[in-house]
Coordinates of C-alpha atoms (C1' of nucleotides) in Angstrom, one line a residue:
Chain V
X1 CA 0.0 0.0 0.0
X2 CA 2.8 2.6 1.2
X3 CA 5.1 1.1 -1.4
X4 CA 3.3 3.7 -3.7
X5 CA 5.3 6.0 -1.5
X6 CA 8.3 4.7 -0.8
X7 CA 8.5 4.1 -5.1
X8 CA 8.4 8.2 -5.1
X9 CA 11.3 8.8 -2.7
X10 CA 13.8 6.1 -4.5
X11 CA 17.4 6.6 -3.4
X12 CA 20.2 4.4 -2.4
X13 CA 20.0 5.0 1.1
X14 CA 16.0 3.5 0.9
X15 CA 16.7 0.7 -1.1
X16 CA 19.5 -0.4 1.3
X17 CA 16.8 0.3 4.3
X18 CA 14.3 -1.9 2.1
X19 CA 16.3 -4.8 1.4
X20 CA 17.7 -5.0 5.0
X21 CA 13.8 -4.7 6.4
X22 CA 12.8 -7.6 3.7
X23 CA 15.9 -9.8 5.0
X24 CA 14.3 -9.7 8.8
X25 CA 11.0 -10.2 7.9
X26 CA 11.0 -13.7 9.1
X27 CA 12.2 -13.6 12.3
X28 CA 9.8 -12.4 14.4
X29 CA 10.8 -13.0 17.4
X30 CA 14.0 -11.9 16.8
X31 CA 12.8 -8.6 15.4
X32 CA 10.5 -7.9 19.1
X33 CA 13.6 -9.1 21.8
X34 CA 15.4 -6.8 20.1
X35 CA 12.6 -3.8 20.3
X36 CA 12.5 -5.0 24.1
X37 CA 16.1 -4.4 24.3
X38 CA 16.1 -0.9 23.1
X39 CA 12.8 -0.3 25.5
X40 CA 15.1 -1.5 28.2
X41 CA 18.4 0.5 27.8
X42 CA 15.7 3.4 26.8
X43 CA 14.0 2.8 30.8
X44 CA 17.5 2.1 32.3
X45 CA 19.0 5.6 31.0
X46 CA 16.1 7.6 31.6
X47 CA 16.1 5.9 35.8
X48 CA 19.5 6.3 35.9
X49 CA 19.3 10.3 34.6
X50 CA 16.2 11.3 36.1
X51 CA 15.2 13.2 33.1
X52 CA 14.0 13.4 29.9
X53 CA 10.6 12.6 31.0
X54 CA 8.6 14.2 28.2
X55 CA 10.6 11.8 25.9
X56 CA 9.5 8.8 27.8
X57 CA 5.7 10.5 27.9
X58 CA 5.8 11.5 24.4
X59 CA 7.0 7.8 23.8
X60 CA 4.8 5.9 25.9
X61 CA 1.6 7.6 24.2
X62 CA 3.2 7.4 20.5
X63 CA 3.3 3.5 21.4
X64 CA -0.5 3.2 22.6
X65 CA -1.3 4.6 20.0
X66 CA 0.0 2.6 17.5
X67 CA -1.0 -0.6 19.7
X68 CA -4.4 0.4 18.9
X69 CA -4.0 0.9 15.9
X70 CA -2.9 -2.5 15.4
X71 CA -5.5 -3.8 17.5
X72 CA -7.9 -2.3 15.1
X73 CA -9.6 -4.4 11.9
X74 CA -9.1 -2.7 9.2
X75 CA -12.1 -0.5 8.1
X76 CA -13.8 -1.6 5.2
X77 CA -16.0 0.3 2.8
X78 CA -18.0 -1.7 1.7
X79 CA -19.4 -2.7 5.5
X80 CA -21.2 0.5 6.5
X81 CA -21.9 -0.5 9.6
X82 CA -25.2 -2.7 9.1
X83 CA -27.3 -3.3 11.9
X84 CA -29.8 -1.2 14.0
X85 CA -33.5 -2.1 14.8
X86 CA -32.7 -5.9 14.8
X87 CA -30.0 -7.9 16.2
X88 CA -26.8 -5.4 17.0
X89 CA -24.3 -7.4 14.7
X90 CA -20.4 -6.7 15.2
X91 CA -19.5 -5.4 11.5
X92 CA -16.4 -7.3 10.7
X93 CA -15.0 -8.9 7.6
X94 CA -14.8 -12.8 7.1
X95 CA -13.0 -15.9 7.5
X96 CA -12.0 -17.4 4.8
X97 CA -11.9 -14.5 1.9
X98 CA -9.8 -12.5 4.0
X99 CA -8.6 -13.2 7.2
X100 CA -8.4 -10.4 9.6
X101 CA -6.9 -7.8 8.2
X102 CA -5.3 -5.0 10.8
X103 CA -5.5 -1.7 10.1
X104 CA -1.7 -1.6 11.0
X105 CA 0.5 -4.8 9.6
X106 CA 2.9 -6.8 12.6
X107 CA 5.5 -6.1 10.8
X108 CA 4.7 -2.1 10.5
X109 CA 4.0 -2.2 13.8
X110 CA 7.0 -3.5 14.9
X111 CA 9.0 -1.5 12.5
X112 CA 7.6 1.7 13.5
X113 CA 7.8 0.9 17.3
X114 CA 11.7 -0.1 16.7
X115 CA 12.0 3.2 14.6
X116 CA 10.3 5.3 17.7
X117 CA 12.5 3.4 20.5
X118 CA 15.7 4.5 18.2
X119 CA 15.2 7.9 17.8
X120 CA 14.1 8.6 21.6
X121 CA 17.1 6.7 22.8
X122 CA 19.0 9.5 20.7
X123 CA 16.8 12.4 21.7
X124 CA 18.0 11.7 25.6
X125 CA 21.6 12.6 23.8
X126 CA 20.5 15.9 23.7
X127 CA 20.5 18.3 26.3
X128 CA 18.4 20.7 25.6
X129 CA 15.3 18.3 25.2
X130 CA 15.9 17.4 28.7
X131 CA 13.3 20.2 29.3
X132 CA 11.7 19.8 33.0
X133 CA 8.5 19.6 33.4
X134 CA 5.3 19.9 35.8
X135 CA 3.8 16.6 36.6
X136 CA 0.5 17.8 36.2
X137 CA 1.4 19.3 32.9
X138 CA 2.4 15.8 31.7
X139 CA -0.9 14.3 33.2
X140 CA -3.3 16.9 31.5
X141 CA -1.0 15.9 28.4
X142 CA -1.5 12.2 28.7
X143 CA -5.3 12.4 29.1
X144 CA -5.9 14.2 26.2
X145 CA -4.1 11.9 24.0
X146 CA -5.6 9.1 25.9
X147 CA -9.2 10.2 24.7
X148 CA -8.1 10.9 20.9
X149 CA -6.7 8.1 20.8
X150 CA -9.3 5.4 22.2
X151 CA -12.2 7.6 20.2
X152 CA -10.2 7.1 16.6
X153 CA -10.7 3.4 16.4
X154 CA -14.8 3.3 16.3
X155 CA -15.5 0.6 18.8
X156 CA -12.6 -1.7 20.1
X157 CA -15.3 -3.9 21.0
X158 CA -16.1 -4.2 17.8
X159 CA -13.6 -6.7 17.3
X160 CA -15.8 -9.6 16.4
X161 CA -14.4 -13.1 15.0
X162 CA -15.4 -13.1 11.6
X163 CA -19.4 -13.2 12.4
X164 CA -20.3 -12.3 8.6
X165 CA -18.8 -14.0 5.6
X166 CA -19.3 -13.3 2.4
X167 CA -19.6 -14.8 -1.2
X168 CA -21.3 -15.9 -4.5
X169 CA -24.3 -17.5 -5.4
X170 CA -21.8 -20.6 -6.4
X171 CA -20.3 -21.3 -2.7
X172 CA -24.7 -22.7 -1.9
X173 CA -24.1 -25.0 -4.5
X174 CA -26.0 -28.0 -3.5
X175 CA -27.1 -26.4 -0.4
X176 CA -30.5 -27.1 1.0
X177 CA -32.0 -22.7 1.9
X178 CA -35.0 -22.3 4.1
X179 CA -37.2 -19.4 2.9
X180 CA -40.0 -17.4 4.2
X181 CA -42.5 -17.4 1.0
X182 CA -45.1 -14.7 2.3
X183 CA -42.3 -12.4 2.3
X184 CA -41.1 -13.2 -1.0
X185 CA -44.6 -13.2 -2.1
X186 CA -45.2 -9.4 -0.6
X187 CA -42.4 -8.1 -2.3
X188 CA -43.7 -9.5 -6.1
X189 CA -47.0 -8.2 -5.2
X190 CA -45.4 -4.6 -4.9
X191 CA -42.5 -4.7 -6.9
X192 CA -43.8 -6.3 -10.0
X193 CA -46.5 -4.2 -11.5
X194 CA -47.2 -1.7 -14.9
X195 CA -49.0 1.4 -14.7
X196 CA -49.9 0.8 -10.7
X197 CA -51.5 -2.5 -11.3
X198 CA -50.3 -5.5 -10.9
X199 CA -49.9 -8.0 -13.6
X200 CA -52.7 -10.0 -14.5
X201 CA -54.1 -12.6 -17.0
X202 CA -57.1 -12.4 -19.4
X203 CA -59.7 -13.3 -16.5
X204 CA -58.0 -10.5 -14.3
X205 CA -56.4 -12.7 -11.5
X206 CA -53.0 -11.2 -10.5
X207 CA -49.6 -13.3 -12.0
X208 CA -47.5 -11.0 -10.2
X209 CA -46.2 -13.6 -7.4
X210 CA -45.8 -16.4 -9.9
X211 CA -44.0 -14.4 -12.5
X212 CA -41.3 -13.7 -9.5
X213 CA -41.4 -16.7 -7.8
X214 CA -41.3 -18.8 -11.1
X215 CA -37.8 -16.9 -11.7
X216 CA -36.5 -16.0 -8.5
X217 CA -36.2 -20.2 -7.8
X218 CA -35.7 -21.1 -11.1
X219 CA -32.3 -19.1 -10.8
X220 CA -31.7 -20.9 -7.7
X221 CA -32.0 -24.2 -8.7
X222 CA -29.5 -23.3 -11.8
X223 CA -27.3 -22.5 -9.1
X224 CA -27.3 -25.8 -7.3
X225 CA -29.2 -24.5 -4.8
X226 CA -32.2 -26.4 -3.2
X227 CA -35.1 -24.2 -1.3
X228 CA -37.9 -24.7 0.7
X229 CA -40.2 -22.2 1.1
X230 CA -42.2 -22.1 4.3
X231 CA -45.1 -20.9 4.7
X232 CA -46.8 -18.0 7.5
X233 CA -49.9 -19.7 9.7
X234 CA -51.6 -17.7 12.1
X235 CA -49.8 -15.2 13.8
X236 CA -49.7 -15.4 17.4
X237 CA -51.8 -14.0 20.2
X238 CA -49.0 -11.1 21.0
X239 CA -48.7 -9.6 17.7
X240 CA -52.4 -8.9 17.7
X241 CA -51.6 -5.3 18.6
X242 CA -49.0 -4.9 16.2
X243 CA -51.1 -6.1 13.4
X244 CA -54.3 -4.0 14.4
X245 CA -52.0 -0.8 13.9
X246 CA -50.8 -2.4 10.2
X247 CA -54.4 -3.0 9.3
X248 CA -55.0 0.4 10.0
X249 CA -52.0 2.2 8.0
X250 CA -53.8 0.3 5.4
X251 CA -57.0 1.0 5.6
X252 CA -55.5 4.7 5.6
X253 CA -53.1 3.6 2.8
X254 CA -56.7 2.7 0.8
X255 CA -58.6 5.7 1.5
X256 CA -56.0 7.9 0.1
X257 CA -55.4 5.6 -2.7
X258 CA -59.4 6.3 -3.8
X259 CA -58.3 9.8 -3.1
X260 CA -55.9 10.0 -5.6
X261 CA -58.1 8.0 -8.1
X262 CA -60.7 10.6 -8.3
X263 CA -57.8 13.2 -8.2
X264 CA -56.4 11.5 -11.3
X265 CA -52.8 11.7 -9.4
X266 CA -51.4 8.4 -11.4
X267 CA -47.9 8.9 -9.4
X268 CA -50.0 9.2 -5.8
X269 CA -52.7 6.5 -6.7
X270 CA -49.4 4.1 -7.5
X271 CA -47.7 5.1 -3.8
X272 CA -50.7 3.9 -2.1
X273 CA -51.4 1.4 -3.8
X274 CA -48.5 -0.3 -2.8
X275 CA -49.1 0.2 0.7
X276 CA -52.7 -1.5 0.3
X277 CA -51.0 -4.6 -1.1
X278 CA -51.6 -7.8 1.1
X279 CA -51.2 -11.3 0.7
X280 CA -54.2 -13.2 0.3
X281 CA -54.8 -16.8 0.8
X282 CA -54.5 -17.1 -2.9
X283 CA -51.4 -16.2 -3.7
X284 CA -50.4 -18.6 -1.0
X285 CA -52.1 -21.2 -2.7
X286 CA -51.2 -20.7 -6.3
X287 CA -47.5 -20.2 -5.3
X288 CA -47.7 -23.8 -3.2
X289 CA -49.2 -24.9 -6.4
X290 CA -46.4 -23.9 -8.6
X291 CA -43.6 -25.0 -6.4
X292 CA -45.5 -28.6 -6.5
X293 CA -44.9 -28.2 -10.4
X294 CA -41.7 -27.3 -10.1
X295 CA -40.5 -30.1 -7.8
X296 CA -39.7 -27.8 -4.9
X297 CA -41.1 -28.7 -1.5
X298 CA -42.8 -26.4 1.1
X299 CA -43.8 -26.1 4.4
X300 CA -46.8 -24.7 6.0
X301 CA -45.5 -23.6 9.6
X302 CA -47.8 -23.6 12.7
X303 CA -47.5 -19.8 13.2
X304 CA -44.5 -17.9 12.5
X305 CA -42.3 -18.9 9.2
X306 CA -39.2 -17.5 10.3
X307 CA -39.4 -19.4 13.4
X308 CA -40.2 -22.3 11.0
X309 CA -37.2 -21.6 9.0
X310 CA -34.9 -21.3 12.0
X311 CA -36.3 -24.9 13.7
X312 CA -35.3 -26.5 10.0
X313 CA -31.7 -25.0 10.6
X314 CA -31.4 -26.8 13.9
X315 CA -32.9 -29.8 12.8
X316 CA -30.1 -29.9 10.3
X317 CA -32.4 -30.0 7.8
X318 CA -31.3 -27.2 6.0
X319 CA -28.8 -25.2 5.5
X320 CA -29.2 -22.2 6.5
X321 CA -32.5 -19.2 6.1
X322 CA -32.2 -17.2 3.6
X323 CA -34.2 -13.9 4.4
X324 CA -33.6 -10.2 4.8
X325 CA -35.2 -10.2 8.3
X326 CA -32.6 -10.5 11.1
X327 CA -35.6 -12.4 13.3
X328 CA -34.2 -15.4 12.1
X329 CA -31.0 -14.8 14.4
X330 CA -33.3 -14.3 17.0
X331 CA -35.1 -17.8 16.2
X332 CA -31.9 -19.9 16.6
X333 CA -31.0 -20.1 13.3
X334 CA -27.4 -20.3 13.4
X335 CA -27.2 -19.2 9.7
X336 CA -28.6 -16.3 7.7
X337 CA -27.9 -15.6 4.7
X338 CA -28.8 -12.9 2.9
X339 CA -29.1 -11.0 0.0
X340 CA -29.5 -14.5 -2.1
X341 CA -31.6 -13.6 -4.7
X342 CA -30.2 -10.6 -6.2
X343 CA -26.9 -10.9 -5.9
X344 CA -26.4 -11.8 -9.5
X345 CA -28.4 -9.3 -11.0
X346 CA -27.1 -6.3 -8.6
X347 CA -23.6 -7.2 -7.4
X348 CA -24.5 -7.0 -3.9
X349 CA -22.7 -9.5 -2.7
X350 CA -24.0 -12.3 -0.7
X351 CA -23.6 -12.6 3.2
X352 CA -23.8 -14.9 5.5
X353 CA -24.0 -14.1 9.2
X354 CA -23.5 -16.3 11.9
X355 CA -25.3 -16.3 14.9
X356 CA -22.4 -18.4 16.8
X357 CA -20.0 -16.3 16.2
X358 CA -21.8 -12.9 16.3
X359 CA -22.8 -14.1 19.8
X360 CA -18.9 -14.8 20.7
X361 CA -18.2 -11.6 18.9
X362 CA -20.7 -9.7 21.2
X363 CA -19.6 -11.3 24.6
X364 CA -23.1 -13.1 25.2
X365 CA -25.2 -15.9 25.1
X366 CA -28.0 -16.5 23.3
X367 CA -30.7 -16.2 26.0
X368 CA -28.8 -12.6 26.4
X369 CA -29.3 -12.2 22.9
X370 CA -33.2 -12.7 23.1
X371 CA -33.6 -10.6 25.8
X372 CA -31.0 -8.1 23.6
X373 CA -33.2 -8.5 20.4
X374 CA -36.4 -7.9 22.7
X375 CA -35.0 -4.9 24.2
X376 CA -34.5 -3.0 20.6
X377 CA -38.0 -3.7 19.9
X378 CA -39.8 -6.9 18.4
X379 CA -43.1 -7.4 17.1
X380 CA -44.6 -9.2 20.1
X381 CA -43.9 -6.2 23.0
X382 CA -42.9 -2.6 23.0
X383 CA -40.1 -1.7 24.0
X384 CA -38.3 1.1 26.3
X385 CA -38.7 4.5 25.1
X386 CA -35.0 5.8 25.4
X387 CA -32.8 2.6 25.1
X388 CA -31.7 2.0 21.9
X389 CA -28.8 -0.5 20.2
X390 CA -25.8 0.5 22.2
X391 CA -27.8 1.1 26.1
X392 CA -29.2 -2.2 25.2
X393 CA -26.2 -3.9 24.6
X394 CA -24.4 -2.0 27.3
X395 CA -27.2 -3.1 29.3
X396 CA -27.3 -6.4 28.4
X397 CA -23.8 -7.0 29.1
X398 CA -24.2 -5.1 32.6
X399 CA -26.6 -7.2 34.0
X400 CA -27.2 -10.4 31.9
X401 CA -31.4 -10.0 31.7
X402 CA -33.6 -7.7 31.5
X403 CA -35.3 -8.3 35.2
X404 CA -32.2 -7.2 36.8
X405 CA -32.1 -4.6 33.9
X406 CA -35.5 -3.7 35.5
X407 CA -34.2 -3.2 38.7
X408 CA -31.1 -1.3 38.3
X409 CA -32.1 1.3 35.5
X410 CA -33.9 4.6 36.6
X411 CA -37.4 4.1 36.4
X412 CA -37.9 7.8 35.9
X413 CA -35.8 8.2 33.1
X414 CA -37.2 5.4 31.0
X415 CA -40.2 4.6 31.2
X416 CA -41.1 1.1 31.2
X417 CA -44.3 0.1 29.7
X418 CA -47.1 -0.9 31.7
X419 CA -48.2 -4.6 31.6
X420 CA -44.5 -5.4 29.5
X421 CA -45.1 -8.8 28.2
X422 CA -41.3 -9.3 27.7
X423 CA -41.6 -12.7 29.4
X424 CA -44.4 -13.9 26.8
X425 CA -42.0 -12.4 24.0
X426 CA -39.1 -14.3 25.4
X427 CA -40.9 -17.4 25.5
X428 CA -42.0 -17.4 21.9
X429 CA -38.3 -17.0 20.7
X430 CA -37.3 -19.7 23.2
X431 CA -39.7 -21.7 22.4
X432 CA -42.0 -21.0 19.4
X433 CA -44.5 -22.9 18.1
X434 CA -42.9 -25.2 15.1
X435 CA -43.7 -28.5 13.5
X436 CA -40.9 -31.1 14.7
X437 CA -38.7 -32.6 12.6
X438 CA -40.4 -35.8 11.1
X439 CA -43.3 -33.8 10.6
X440 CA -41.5 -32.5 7.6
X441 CA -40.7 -34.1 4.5
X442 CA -38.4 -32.5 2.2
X443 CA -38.0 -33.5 -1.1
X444 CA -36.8 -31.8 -4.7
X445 CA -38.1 -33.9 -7.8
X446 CA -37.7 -33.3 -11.1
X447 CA -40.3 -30.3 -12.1
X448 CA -43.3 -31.6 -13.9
X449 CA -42.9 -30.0 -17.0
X450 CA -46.1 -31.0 -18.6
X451 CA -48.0 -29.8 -15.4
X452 CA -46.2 -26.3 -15.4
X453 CA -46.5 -25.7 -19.1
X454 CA -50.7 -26.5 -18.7
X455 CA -51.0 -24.8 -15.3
X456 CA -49.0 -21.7 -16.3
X457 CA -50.2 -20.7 -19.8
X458 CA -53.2 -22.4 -19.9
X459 CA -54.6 -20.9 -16.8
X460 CA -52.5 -18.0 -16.1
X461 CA -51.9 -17.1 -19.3
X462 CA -48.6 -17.2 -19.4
X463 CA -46.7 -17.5 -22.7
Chain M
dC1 C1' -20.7 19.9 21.2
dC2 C1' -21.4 15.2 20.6
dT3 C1' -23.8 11.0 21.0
dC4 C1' -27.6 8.3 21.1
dT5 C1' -32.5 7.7 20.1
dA6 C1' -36.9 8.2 17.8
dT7 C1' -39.5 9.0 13.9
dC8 C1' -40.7 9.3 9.2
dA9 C1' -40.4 8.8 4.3
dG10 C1' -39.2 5.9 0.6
dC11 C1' -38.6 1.6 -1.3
dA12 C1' -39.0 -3.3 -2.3
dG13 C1' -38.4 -8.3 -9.3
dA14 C1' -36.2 -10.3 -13.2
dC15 C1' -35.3 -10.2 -18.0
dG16 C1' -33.6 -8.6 -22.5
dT17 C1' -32.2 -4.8 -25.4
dG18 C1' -30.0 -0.7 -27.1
Chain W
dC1 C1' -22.2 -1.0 -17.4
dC2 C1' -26.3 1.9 -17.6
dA3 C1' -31.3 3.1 -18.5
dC4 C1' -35.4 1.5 -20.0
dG5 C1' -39.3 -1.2 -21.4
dT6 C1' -41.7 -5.5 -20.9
dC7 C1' -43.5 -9.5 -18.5
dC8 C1' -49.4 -10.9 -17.7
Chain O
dA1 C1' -59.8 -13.5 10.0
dC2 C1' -55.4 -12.2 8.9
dC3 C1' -49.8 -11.7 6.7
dT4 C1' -42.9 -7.3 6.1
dG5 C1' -39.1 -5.2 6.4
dC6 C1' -34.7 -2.0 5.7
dT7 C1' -32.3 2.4 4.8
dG8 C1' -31.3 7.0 5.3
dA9 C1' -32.2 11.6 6.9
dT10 C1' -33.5 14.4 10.4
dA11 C1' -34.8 16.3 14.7
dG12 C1' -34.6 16.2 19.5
dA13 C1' -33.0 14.8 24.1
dG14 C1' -29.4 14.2 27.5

DNA sequence: CCTCTATCAGCAGACGTG
DNA sequence: CCACGTCC
DNA sequence: ACCTGCTGATAGAG
């Protein structure tokens, strides 16, 4: 990276320095004994002296500093710092692709240390640096370096193992993905339509979701990957509230939608209508019916799918979830991956997060991690007004749960709401309703190709 | 002043072609 | 590689 | 009888 430089400044004197530098390269333990030699005839003269104290000082913070720095991951740009209302996800590169890369190198590190013990072993050579100096003074000094320095690197914490990988559609070759259909379904429904409708065949009925869904796993299954798409059942009791304040957005949604109808406002008329889409029963059942066709299995799940998706992961009978919604974490699911579909089309490149590792990375465990996820606000409870990702975290790691969270936090300050079902919540990502594992039968066939051709032009018109 | 939080608006597919 | 139009 | 999120910008509180 610095060669760049060092190519600009070429003389004799740097290409001597550079070949030397290459030569110990190796030896790396050689190369630190003798930095800790140096640090010890640099303590030993400044004891036996008594002065020269600012050099130590200015030393000893130069050497923090660059301790950090070498402590620190590298940034990179591409990882703007993901999470928020979900799971709090340490934002660090991967494993295998690349394997930790510091912001400052070992050997940098060490050859910029030897370079600073050098040169302030030769400053206490000369007198007039021997400047004396108020304690305080020095104190003041080393504080305000102090809290540069530890605010430069974002988050030391952040230092997670590896808890998001990335890669191409081609490393899921042959892998079995668990994914939540309604969801996929919701987002055909409003992304796929032509002058604000949605499509539709001769007798009217809407093709949107099959025209996506037809693709979206027709690409997959190019790519060696096997799905299962799992569908929503009833939502439980606890969302109820949530869902009565959806249902009312829409309702909203539909009345400015007729609004804009009468207005002739095409542009306004499309906006709502998005918001008034909703996945009916069916949708559901013609996308279970072209998945049938297509060979690729399904699964109707007792309540929630993501919690569906995330008991298939720990029954080892898939791979992993793929899905956008961080829930899944939340679930149990030690594997998320997202960002599956389009990866190909839009280079957004695929990642995989791991909940093992993000909970290693984060310092907890994973009933910490529910109560985490339940503190920044899930569907089934509200959530403290005033505590967002990093008091929650803090939190978390403070006092392990959220009753003793209850009794230590000010109750003036935030406000806890009343009747907080937090232990109902807790329990339904503990233990949420899912079918067990022989209850589910997964199996990819060879797509009926007869059937699809009939069922898709024949009666949705497709050509 | 800076940091953290809450809130709101906007957006959400996949393909082929030029 | 993009912007754009079409899919039903 | 009922079904979703994320991102980014911005304002406000402490």
């Amino acid at each position: 990276m610095d060669q760049d430089k060092n190519v600009s400044s070429f003389t004799r004197l740097d290409i001597l320095i550079q070949y030397y530098l290459d030569r110990v390269t190796p030896y790396v333990v050689a190369r630190w004994l003798t930095n800790l030699c140096l640090l010890i005839v640099f303590v030993v003269r400044i004891i036996s002296i008594h002065g020269f104290y600012i050099i130590a000082y200015c030393l000893g913070i130069f050497l923090l500093n660059q301790f950090l720095l070498f402590l620190t991951p590298k940034q990179d740009p591409s990882f703007a710092d993901d999470d928020d209302h979900a799971p709090s996800l340490p934002t660090r590169s991967n494993e295998e692709f690349r394997p930790f890369m510091r912001r400052l190198p070992e050997f940098k590190f060490w050859y910029i240390t030897f370079k600073a013990f050098a040169i302030s072993l030769i400053l206490t050579f000369i007198p007039i640096l021997n400047i004396p100096v108020m304690w305080p003074v020095l104190v003041i000094y080393f504080i305000v370096l102090f809290v540069l320095t530890m605010r430069q690197p974002k988050l030391i914490a952040d230092q997670a193992p590896a808890a998001i990988k990335e890669g191409e559609m081609a490393n899921y070759f042959g892998r079995k993905i668990a994914i939540d259909a309604s969801m996929s379904i919701y987002q055909f429904l409003i992304a796929v339509r032509q002058n604000g409708e949605n499509l539709t065949n001769d007798s009217g009925e809407t093709t949107s979701h099959l025209m996506g869904m037809f693709y979206r796993t027709i690409r997959m299954i190019e790519n060696g990957i096997k799905p299962v798409y799992v569908f929503d059942g009833k939502p439980p009791q606890l969302k109820s509230k949530e869902l009565e304040k959806r249902l009312e957005r829409r309702t909203e949604a539909e009345a400015e939608k007729t609004k804009a109808a009468d207005a002739g406002d095409g542009e306004a008329f499309d906006k709502f209508a998005r918001r008034t889409v909703k996945v009916t029963r069916e949708h559901n059942d013609d996308c279970k019916r072209l998945l049938t066709l297509m060979g690729v299995p399904y699964v109707d799940a007792p309540t929630e799918a993501e919690a569906q998706c995330a008991a298939l992961v720990k029954q080892g009978k898939v791979y992993g979830v793929g899905t956008e919604d961080m829930d899944a974490l939340t679930f149990g699911a030690d594997v998320l991956v997202r960002h599956l579909t389009f990866s190909e089309t839009r280079k957004m490149p695929i990642r995989e997060y791991s909940l093992t590792k993000a909970l290693q990375g984060l310092g907890i465990n994973f009933e910490e991690f529910t109560d985490l996820c339940i503190l920044l606000g899930c569907d089934y409870c509200d959530s403290i007004k005033g505590i967002g990702q990093k008091r929650a975290l803090d939190l978390i790691k403070q006092h392990r749960n959220i009753e003793t969270i209850l009794k230590n936090i000010d109750k003036k300050k935030y406000a806890v709401p009343d009747d907080w079902a937090y232990e109902q919540a807790r329990q339904l990502f503990k233990v949420p309703e899912i079918l067990p594992a022989d209850a589910t039968d997964l199996k990819w066939t060879e797509p009926d190709e007869d059937g699809l051709v009939s069922y898709m032009v024949k009666e949705k018109g497709f050509s």
